[in-house]
Short mmCIF file of C-alpha atoms in Angstrom, two decimals:
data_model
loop_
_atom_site.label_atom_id
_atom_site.label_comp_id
_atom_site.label_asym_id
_atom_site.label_seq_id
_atom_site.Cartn_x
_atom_site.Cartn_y
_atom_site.Cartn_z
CA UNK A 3 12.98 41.70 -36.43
CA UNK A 4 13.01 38.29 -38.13
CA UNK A 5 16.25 37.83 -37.36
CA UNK A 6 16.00 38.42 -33.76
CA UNK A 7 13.22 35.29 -34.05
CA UNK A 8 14.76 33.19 -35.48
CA UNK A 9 17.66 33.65 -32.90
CA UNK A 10 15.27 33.42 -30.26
CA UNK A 11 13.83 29.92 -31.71
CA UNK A 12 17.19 28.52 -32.18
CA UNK A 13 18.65 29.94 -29.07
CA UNK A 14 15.29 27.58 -27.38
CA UNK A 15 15.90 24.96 -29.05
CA UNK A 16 19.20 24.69 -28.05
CA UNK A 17 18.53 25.31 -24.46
CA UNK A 18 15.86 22.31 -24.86
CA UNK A 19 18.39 19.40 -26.43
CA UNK A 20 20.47 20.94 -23.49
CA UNK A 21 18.15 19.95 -21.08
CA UNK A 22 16.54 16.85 -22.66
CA UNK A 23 18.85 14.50 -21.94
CA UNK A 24 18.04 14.84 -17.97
CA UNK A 25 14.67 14.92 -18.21
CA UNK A 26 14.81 11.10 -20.49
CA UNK A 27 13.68 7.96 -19.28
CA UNK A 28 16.72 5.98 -17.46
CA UNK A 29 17.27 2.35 -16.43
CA UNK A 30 17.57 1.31 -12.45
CA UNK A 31 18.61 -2.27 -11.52
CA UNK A 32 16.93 -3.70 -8.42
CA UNK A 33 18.76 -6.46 -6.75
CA UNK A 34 15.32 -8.01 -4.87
CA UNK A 35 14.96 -10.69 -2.25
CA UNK A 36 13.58 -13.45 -3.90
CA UNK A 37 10.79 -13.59 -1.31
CA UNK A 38 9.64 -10.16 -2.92
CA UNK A 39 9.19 -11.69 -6.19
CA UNK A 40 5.79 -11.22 -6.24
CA UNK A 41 5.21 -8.20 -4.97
CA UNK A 42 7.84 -6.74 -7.52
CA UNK A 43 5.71 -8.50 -10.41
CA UNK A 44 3.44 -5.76 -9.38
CA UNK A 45 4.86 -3.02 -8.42
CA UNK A 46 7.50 -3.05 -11.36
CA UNK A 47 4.60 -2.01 -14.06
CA UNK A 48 3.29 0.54 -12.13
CA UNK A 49 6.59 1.95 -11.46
CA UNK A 50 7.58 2.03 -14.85
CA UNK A 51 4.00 3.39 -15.98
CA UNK A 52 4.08 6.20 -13.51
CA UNK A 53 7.77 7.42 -13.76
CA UNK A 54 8.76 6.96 -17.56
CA UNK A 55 11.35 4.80 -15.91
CA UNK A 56 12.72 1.18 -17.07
CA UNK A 57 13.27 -0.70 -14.00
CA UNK A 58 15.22 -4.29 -14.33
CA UNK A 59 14.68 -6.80 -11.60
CA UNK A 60 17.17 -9.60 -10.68
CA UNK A 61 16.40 -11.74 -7.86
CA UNK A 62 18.21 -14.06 -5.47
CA UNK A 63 19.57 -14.49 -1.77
CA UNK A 64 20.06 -11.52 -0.17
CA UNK A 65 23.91 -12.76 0.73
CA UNK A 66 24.43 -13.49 -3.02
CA UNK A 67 23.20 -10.11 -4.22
CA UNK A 68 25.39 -8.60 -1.33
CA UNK A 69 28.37 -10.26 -2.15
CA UNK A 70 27.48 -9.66 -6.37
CA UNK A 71 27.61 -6.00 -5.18
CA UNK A 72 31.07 -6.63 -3.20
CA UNK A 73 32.48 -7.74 -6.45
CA UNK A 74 31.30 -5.22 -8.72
CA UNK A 75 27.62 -6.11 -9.93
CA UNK A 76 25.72 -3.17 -11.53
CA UNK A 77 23.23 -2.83 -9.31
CA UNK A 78 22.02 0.24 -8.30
CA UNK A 79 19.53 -0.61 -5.39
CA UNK A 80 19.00 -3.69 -3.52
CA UNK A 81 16.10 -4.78 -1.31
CA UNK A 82 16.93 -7.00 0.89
CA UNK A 83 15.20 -9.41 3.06
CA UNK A 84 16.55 -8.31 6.62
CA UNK A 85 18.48 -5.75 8.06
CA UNK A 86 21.91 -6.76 8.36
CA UNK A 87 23.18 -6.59 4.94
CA UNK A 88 22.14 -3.51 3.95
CA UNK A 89 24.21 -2.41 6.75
CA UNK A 90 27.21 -3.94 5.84
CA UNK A 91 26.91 -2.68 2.67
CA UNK A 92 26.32 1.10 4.39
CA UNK A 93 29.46 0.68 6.35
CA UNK A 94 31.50 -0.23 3.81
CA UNK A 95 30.46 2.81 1.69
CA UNK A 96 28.86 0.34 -1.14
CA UNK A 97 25.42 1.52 0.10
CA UNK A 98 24.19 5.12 0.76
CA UNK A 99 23.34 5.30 4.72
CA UNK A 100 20.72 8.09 4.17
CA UNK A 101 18.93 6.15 1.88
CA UNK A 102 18.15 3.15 3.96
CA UNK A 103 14.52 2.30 5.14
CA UNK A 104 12.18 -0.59 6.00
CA UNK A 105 9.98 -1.38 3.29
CA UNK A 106 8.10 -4.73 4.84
CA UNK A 107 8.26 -7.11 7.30
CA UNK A 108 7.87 -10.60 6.08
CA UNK A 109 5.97 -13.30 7.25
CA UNK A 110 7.35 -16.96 7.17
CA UNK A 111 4.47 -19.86 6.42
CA UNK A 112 4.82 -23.70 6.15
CA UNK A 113 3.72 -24.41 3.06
CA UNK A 114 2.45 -27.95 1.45
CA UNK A 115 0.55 -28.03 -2.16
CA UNK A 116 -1.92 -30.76 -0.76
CA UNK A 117 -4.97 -29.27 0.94
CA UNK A 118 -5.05 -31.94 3.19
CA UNK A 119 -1.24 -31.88 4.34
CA UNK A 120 -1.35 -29.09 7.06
CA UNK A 121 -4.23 -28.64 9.68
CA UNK A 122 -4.34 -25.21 11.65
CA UNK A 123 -1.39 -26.77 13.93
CA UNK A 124 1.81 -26.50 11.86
CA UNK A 125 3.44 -27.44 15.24
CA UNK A 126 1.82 -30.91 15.21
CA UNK A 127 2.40 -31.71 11.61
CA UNK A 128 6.35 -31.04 11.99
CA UNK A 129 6.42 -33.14 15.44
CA UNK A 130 4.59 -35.85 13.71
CA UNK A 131 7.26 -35.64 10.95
CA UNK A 132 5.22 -38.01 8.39
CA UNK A 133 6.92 -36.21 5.27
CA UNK A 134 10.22 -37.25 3.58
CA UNK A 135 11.35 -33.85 3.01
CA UNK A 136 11.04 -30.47 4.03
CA UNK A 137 12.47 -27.45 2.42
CA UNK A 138 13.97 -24.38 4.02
CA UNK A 139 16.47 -21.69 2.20
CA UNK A 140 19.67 -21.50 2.94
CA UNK A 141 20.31 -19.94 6.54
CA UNK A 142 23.68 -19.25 5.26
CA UNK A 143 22.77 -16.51 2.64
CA UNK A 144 18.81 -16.65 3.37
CA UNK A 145 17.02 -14.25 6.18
CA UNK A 146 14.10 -16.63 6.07
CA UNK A 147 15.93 -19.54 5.86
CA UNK A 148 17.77 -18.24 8.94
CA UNK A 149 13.98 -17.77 10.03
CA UNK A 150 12.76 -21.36 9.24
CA UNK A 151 15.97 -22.64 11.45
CA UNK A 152 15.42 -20.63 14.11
CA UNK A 153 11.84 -22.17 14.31
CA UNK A 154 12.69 -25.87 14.32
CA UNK A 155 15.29 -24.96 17.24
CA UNK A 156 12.58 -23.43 19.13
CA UNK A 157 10.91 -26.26 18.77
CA UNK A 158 13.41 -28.78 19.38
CA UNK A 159 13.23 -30.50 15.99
CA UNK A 160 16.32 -29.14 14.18
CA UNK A 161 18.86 -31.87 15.08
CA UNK A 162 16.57 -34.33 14.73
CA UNK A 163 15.38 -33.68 11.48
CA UNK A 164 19.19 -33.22 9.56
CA UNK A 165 17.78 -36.45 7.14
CA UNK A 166 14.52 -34.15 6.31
CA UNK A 167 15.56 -30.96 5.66
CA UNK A 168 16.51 -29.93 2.08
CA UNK A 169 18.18 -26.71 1.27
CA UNK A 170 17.13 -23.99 -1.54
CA UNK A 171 19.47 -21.30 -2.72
CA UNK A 172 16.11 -19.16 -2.12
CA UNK A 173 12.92 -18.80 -0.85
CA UNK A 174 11.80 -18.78 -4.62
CA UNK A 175 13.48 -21.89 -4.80
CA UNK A 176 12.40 -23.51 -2.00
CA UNK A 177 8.74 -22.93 -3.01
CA UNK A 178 9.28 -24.39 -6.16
CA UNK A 179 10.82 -27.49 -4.51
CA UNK A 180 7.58 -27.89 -2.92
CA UNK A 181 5.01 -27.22 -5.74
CA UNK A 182 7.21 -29.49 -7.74
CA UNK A 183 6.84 -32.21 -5.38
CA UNK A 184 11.01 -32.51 -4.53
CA UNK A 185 9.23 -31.75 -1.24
CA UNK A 186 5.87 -32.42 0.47
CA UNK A 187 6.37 -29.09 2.63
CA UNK A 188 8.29 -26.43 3.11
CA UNK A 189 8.98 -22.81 4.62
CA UNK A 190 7.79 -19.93 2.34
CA UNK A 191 6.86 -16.68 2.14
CA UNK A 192 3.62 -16.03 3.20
CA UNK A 193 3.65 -13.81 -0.01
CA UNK A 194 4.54 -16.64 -2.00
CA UNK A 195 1.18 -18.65 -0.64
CA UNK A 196 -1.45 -15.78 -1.32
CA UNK A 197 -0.21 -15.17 -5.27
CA UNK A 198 0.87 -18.95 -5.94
CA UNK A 199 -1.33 -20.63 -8.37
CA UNK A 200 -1.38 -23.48 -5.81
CA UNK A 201 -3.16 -22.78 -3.10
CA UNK A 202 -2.67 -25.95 -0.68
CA UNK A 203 -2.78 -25.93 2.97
CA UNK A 204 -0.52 -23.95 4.70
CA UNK A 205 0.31 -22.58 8.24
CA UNK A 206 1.13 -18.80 9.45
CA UNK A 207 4.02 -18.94 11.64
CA UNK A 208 3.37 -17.23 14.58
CA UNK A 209 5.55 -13.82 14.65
CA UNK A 210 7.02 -15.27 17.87
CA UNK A 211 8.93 -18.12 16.82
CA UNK A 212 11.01 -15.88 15.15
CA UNK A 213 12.69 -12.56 15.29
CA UNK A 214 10.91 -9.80 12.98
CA UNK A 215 11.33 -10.04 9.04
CA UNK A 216 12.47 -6.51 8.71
CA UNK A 217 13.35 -6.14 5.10
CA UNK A 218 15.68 -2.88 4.10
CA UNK A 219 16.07 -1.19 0.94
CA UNK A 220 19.25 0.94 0.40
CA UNK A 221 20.88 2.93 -2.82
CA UNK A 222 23.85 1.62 -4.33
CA UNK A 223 26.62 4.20 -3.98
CA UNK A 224 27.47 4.07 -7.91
CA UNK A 225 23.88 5.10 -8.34
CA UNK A 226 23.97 8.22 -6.38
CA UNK A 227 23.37 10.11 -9.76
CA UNK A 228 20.91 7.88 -11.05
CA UNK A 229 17.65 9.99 -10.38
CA UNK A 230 15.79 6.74 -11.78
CA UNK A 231 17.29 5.25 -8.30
CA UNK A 232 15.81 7.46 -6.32
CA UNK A 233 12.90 7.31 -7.72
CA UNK A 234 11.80 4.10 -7.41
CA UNK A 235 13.03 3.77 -4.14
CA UNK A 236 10.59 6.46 -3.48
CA UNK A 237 7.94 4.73 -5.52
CA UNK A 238 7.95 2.09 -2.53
CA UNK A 239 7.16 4.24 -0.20
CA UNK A 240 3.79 5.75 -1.81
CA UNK A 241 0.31 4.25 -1.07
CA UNK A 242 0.18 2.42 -4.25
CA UNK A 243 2.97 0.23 -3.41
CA UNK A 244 2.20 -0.33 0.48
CA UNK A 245 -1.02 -1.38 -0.21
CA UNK A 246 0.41 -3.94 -2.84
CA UNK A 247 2.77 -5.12 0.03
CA UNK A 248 0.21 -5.41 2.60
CA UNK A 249 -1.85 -7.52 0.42
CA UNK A 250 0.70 -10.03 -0.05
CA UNK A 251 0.52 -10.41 3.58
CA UNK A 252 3.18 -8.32 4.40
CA UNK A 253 3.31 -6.29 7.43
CA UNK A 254 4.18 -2.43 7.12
CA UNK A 255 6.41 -0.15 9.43
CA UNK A 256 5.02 3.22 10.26
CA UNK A 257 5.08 5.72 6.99
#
């Protein structure tokens, strides 16, 4: 009878060291938008607190952290800051199709650290053009620098203000070009406004001046078997994190 026990312990505890090594905490690697920064400052605790999970953030453009992922970059989900690349990467099998969804729309906001700089017409402080630089991201690698571009056209102001504009690898970049002083204004996330330390004057730019900020998330094909992948791209989709988004001035698609 003992021995039959002590089988039966042993026999469990093998069957739990079997097992153990699924159930243990694992690592994901977000590539982010840098326009998400800080929403993932965050959600990123509460992720980790609620899954067990270690989740390592590295932001940028979302054409750099595409083309990182083209050439190998061990990242196992990226958020990006529009549509199109998450595509790309979906058609060329780097990216899971299934797992795509919209996790916010983005607002863009013209941004200046003096509370006296911009009035309630943004419109009116860019045709009066009484700064000596203004920052936008990139267009080239930047979905809201594309954005900011695409606003100035609209209002005929582009061409004429080549000697003005200054270019950030980011929209993290670009607001710290601004709160640094590099630039008197620029074009931010409206994210970035509501947590910066430096709340200033700034202007909401109306949603149609621009096409939609849809911002896609999408799972990394190498991570397929990475159930700490999965779950965090899950963990964006739960109350917790939409209402985290939406106060950052995000807007939401339906759940």
């Amino acid at each position: 009878m003992k021995n039959r026990f002590v089988n039966r312990v042993l026999a469990l505890a093998t069957a739990l060291l079997l097992v153990a090594p699924a159930a243990r905490a694992q690592e994901v690697v977000a590539a982010v938008a840098a326009n998400f920064a800080a929403a993932m400052a965050r959600i990123e605790p509460a992720f980790e607190q609620a899954s067990g999970h270690q989740l390592t953030v590295v932001l940028g453009s979302s054409g750099k952290l595409v083309t990182q992922i083209q050439q190998g970059a061990p990242f196992d989900v990226l958020l990006s800051a529009d549509v199109e690349r998450p595509d790309v990467l979906a058609k060329s099998g780097l990216g899971v199709p299934a797992s795509r969804f919209t996790y916010a729309i983005g607002r863009l906001a013209l941004w200046s650290p003096d509370p006296q700089a911009i009035g309630a017409d943004g419109v009116a402080y860019l045709r009066a053009g009484s700064f000596r630089h203004l920052a936008i991201a990139n267009p080239a690698v930047a979905p809201y620098g594309a954005a900011a571009q695409q606003v100035l056209e609209k209002l005929g102001l582009w061409a004429a203000m080549q000697d003005k504009v200054v270019r950030g690898e980011d929209i993290g970049q670009v607001y710290s070009m601004v709160a640094s002083g590099a630039a008197e204004a620029g074009f931010v996330a409206l994210s970035a406004v509501i947590a910066g330390p430096k709340p200033g004057s700034h202007w909401t730019v109306p949603q149609e001046m621009y096409p939609p900020l849809k911002q896609d998330a999408i799972l990394v094909t190498r991570a397929r078997a990475n159930p700490a992948a999965q779950a965090f791209l899950d963990y964006l989709k739960t109350p917790a994190s939409r209402d985290v988004i939406q106060s950052l001035g995000y807007d939401l698609p339906a759940p």
